[in-house]
PDB file of C-alpha atoms in Angstrom:
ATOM      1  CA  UNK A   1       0.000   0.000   0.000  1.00  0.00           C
ATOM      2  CA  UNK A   2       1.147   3.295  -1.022  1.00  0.00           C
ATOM      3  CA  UNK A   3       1.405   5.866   1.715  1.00  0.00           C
ATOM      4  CA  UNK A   4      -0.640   9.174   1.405  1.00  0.00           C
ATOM      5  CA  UNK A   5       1.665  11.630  -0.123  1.00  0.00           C
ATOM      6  CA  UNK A   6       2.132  15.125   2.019  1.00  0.00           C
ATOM      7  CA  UNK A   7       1.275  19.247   1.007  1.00  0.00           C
ATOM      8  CA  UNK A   8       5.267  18.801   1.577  1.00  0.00           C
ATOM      9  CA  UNK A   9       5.080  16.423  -0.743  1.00  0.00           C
ATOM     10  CA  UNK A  10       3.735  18.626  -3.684  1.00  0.00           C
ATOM     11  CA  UNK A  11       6.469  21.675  -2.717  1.00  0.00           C
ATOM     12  CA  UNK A  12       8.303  21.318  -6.069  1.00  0.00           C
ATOM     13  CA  UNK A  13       4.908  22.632  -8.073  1.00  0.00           C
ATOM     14  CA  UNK A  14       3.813  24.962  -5.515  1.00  0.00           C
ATOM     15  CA  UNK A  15       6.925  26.658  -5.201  1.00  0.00           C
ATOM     16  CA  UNK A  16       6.832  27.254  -9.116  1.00  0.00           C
ATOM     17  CA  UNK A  17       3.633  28.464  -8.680  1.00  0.00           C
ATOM     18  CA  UNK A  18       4.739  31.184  -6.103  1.00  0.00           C
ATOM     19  CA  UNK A  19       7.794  31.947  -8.158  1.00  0.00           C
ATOM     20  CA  UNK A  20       5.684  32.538 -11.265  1.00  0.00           C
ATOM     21  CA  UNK A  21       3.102  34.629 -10.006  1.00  0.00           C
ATOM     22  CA  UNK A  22       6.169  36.865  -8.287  1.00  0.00           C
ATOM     23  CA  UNK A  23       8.187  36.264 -11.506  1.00  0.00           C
ATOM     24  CA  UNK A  24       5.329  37.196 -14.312  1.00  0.00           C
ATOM     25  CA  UNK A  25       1.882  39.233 -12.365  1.00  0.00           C
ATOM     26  CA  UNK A  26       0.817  40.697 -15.390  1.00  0.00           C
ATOM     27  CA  UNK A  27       0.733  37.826 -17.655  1.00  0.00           C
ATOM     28  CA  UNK A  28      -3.014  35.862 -17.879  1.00  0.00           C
ATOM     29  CA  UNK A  29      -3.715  33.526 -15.391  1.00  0.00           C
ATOM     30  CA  UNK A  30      -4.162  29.881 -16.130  1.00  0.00           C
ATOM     31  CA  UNK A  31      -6.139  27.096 -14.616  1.00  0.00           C
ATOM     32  CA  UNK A  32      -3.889  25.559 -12.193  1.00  0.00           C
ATOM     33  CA  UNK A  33      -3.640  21.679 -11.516  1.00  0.00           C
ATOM     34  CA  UNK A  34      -1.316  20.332  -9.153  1.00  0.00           C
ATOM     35  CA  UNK A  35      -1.683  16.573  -8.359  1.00  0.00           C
ATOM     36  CA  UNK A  36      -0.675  13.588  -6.379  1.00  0.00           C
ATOM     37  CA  UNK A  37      -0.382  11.562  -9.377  1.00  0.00           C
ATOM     38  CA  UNK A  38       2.608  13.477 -11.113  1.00  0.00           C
ATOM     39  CA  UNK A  39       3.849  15.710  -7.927  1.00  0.00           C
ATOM     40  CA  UNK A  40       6.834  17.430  -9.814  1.00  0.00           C
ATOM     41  CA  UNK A  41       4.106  18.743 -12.425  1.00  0.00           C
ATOM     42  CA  UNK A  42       2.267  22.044 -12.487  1.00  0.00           C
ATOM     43  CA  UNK A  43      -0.129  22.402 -15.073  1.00  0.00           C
ATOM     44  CA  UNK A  44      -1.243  26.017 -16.821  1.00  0.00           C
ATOM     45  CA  UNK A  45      -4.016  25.464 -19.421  1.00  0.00           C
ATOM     46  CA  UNK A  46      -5.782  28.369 -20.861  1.00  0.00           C
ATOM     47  CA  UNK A  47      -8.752  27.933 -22.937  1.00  0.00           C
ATOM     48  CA  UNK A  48     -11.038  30.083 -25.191  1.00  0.00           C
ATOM     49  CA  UNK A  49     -12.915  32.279 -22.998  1.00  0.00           C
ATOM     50  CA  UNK A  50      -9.575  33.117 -21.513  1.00  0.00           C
ATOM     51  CA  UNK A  51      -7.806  34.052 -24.576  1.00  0.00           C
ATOM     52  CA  UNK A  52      -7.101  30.402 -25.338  1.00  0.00           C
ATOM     53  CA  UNK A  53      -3.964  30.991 -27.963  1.00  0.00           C
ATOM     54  CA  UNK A  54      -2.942  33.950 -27.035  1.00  0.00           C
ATOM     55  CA  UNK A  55      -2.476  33.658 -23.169  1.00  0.00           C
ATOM     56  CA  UNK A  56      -0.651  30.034 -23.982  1.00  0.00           C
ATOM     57  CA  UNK A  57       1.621  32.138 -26.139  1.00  0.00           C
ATOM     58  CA  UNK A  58       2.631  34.779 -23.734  1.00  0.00           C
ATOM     59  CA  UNK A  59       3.448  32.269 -21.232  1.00  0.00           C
ATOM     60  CA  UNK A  60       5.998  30.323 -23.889  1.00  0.00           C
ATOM     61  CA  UNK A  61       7.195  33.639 -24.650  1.00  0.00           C
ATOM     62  CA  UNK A  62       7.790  34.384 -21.067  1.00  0.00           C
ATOM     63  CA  UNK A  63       9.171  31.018 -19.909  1.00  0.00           C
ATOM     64  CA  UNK A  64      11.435  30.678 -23.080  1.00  0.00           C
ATOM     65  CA  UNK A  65      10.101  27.989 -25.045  1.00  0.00           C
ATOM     66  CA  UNK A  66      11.015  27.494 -28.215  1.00  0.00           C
ATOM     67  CA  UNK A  67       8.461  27.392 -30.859  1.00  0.00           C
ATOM     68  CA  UNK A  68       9.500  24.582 -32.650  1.00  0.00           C
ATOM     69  CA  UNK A  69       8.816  22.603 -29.839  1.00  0.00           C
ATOM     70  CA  UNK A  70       4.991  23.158 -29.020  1.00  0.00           C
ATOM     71  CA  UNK A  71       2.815  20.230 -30.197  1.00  0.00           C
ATOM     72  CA  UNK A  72      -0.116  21.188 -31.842  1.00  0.00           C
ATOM     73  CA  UNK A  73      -3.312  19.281 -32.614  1.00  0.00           C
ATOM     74  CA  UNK A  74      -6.876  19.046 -33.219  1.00  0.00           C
ATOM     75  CA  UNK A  75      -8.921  17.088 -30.945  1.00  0.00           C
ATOM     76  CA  UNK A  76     -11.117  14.105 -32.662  1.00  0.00           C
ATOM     77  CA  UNK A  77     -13.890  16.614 -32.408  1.00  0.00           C
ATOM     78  CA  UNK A  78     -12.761  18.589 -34.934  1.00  0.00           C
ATOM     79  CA  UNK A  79     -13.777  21.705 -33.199  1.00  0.00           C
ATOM     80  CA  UNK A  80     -10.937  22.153 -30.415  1.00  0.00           C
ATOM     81  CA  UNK A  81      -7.493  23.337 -31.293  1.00  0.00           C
ATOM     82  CA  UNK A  82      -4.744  22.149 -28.567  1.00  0.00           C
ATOM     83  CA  UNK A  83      -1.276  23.642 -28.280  1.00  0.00           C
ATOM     84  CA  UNK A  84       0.596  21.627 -25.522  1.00  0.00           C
ATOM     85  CA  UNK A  85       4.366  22.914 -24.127  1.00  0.00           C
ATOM     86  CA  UNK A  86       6.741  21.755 -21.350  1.00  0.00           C
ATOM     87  CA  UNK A  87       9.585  23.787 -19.645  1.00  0.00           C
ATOM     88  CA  UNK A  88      11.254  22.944 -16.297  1.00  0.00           C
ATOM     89  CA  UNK A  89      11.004  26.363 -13.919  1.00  0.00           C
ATOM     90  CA  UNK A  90      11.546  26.925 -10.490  1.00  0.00           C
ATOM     91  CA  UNK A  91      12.768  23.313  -9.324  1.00  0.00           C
ATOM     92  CA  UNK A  92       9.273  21.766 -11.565  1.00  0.00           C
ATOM     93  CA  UNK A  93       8.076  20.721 -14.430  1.00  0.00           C
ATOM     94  CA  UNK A  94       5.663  23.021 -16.281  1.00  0.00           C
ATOM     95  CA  UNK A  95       3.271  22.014 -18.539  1.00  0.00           C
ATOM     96  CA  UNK A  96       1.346  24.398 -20.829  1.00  0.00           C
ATOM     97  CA  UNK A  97      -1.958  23.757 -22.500  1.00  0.00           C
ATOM     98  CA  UNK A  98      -3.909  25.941 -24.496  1.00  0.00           C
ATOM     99  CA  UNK A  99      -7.385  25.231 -25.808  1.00  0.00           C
ATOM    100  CA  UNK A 100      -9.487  27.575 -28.195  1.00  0.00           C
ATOM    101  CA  UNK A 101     -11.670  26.577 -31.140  1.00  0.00           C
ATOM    102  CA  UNK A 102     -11.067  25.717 -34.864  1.00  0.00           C
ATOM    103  CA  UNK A 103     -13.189  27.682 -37.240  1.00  0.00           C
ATOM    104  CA  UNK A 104     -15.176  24.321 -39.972  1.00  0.00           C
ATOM    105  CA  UNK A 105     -12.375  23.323 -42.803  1.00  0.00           C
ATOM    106  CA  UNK A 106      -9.945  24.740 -40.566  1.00  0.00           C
ATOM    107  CA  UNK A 107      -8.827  21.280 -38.456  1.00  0.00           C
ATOM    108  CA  UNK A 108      -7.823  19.722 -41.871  1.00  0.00           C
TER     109      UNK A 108
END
């Protein structure tokens, strides 16, 4: 049996998490996951109705990321674009998603 993992536990992501909001205040803020399941990860996702594209790209901007590197992908919907990004700040791994919609004929 696996024991219960500890707040202490998840102090890699949350200390990214306090170093990016000190590090970048004015850039959009994200949905924020941190989890017991990967806890070295913290998850930013930005979707449509948060400037989907956009925000995602002012946080690679900000963090450094290379362009080339973002994946980019329609989901079997057809109807939601995903742009997906990983960079390794403040002693965690950081994981960008953004989410906005694909115009018809444009997911092609």
């Amino acid at each position: 049996m696996n024991a219960l993992l500890t707040l202490d536990g998840l102090s890699a992501p949350l200390r990214s998490l306090r170093l990016l909001a000190a590090d970048f205040p004015d850039l959009p803020g994200p949905v924020v996951d941190v989890s017991t399941i990967y806890p070295d990860r913290l998850s930013l996702s930005w979707h449509t109705g948060q400037g989907g594209f956009a925000s995602f790209e002012a946080w690679r901007a900000a963090l450094g990321i290379h362009p080339a590197t973002i994946d980019f992908h329609v989901q079997c919907d057809g109807r939601t674009g995903v742009m997906q990004a990983q960079t390794f700040y403040g002693g965690a791994h950081i994981a960008l998603t953004g989410y906005t919609q694909v115009a018809p004929g444009d997911a092609a």
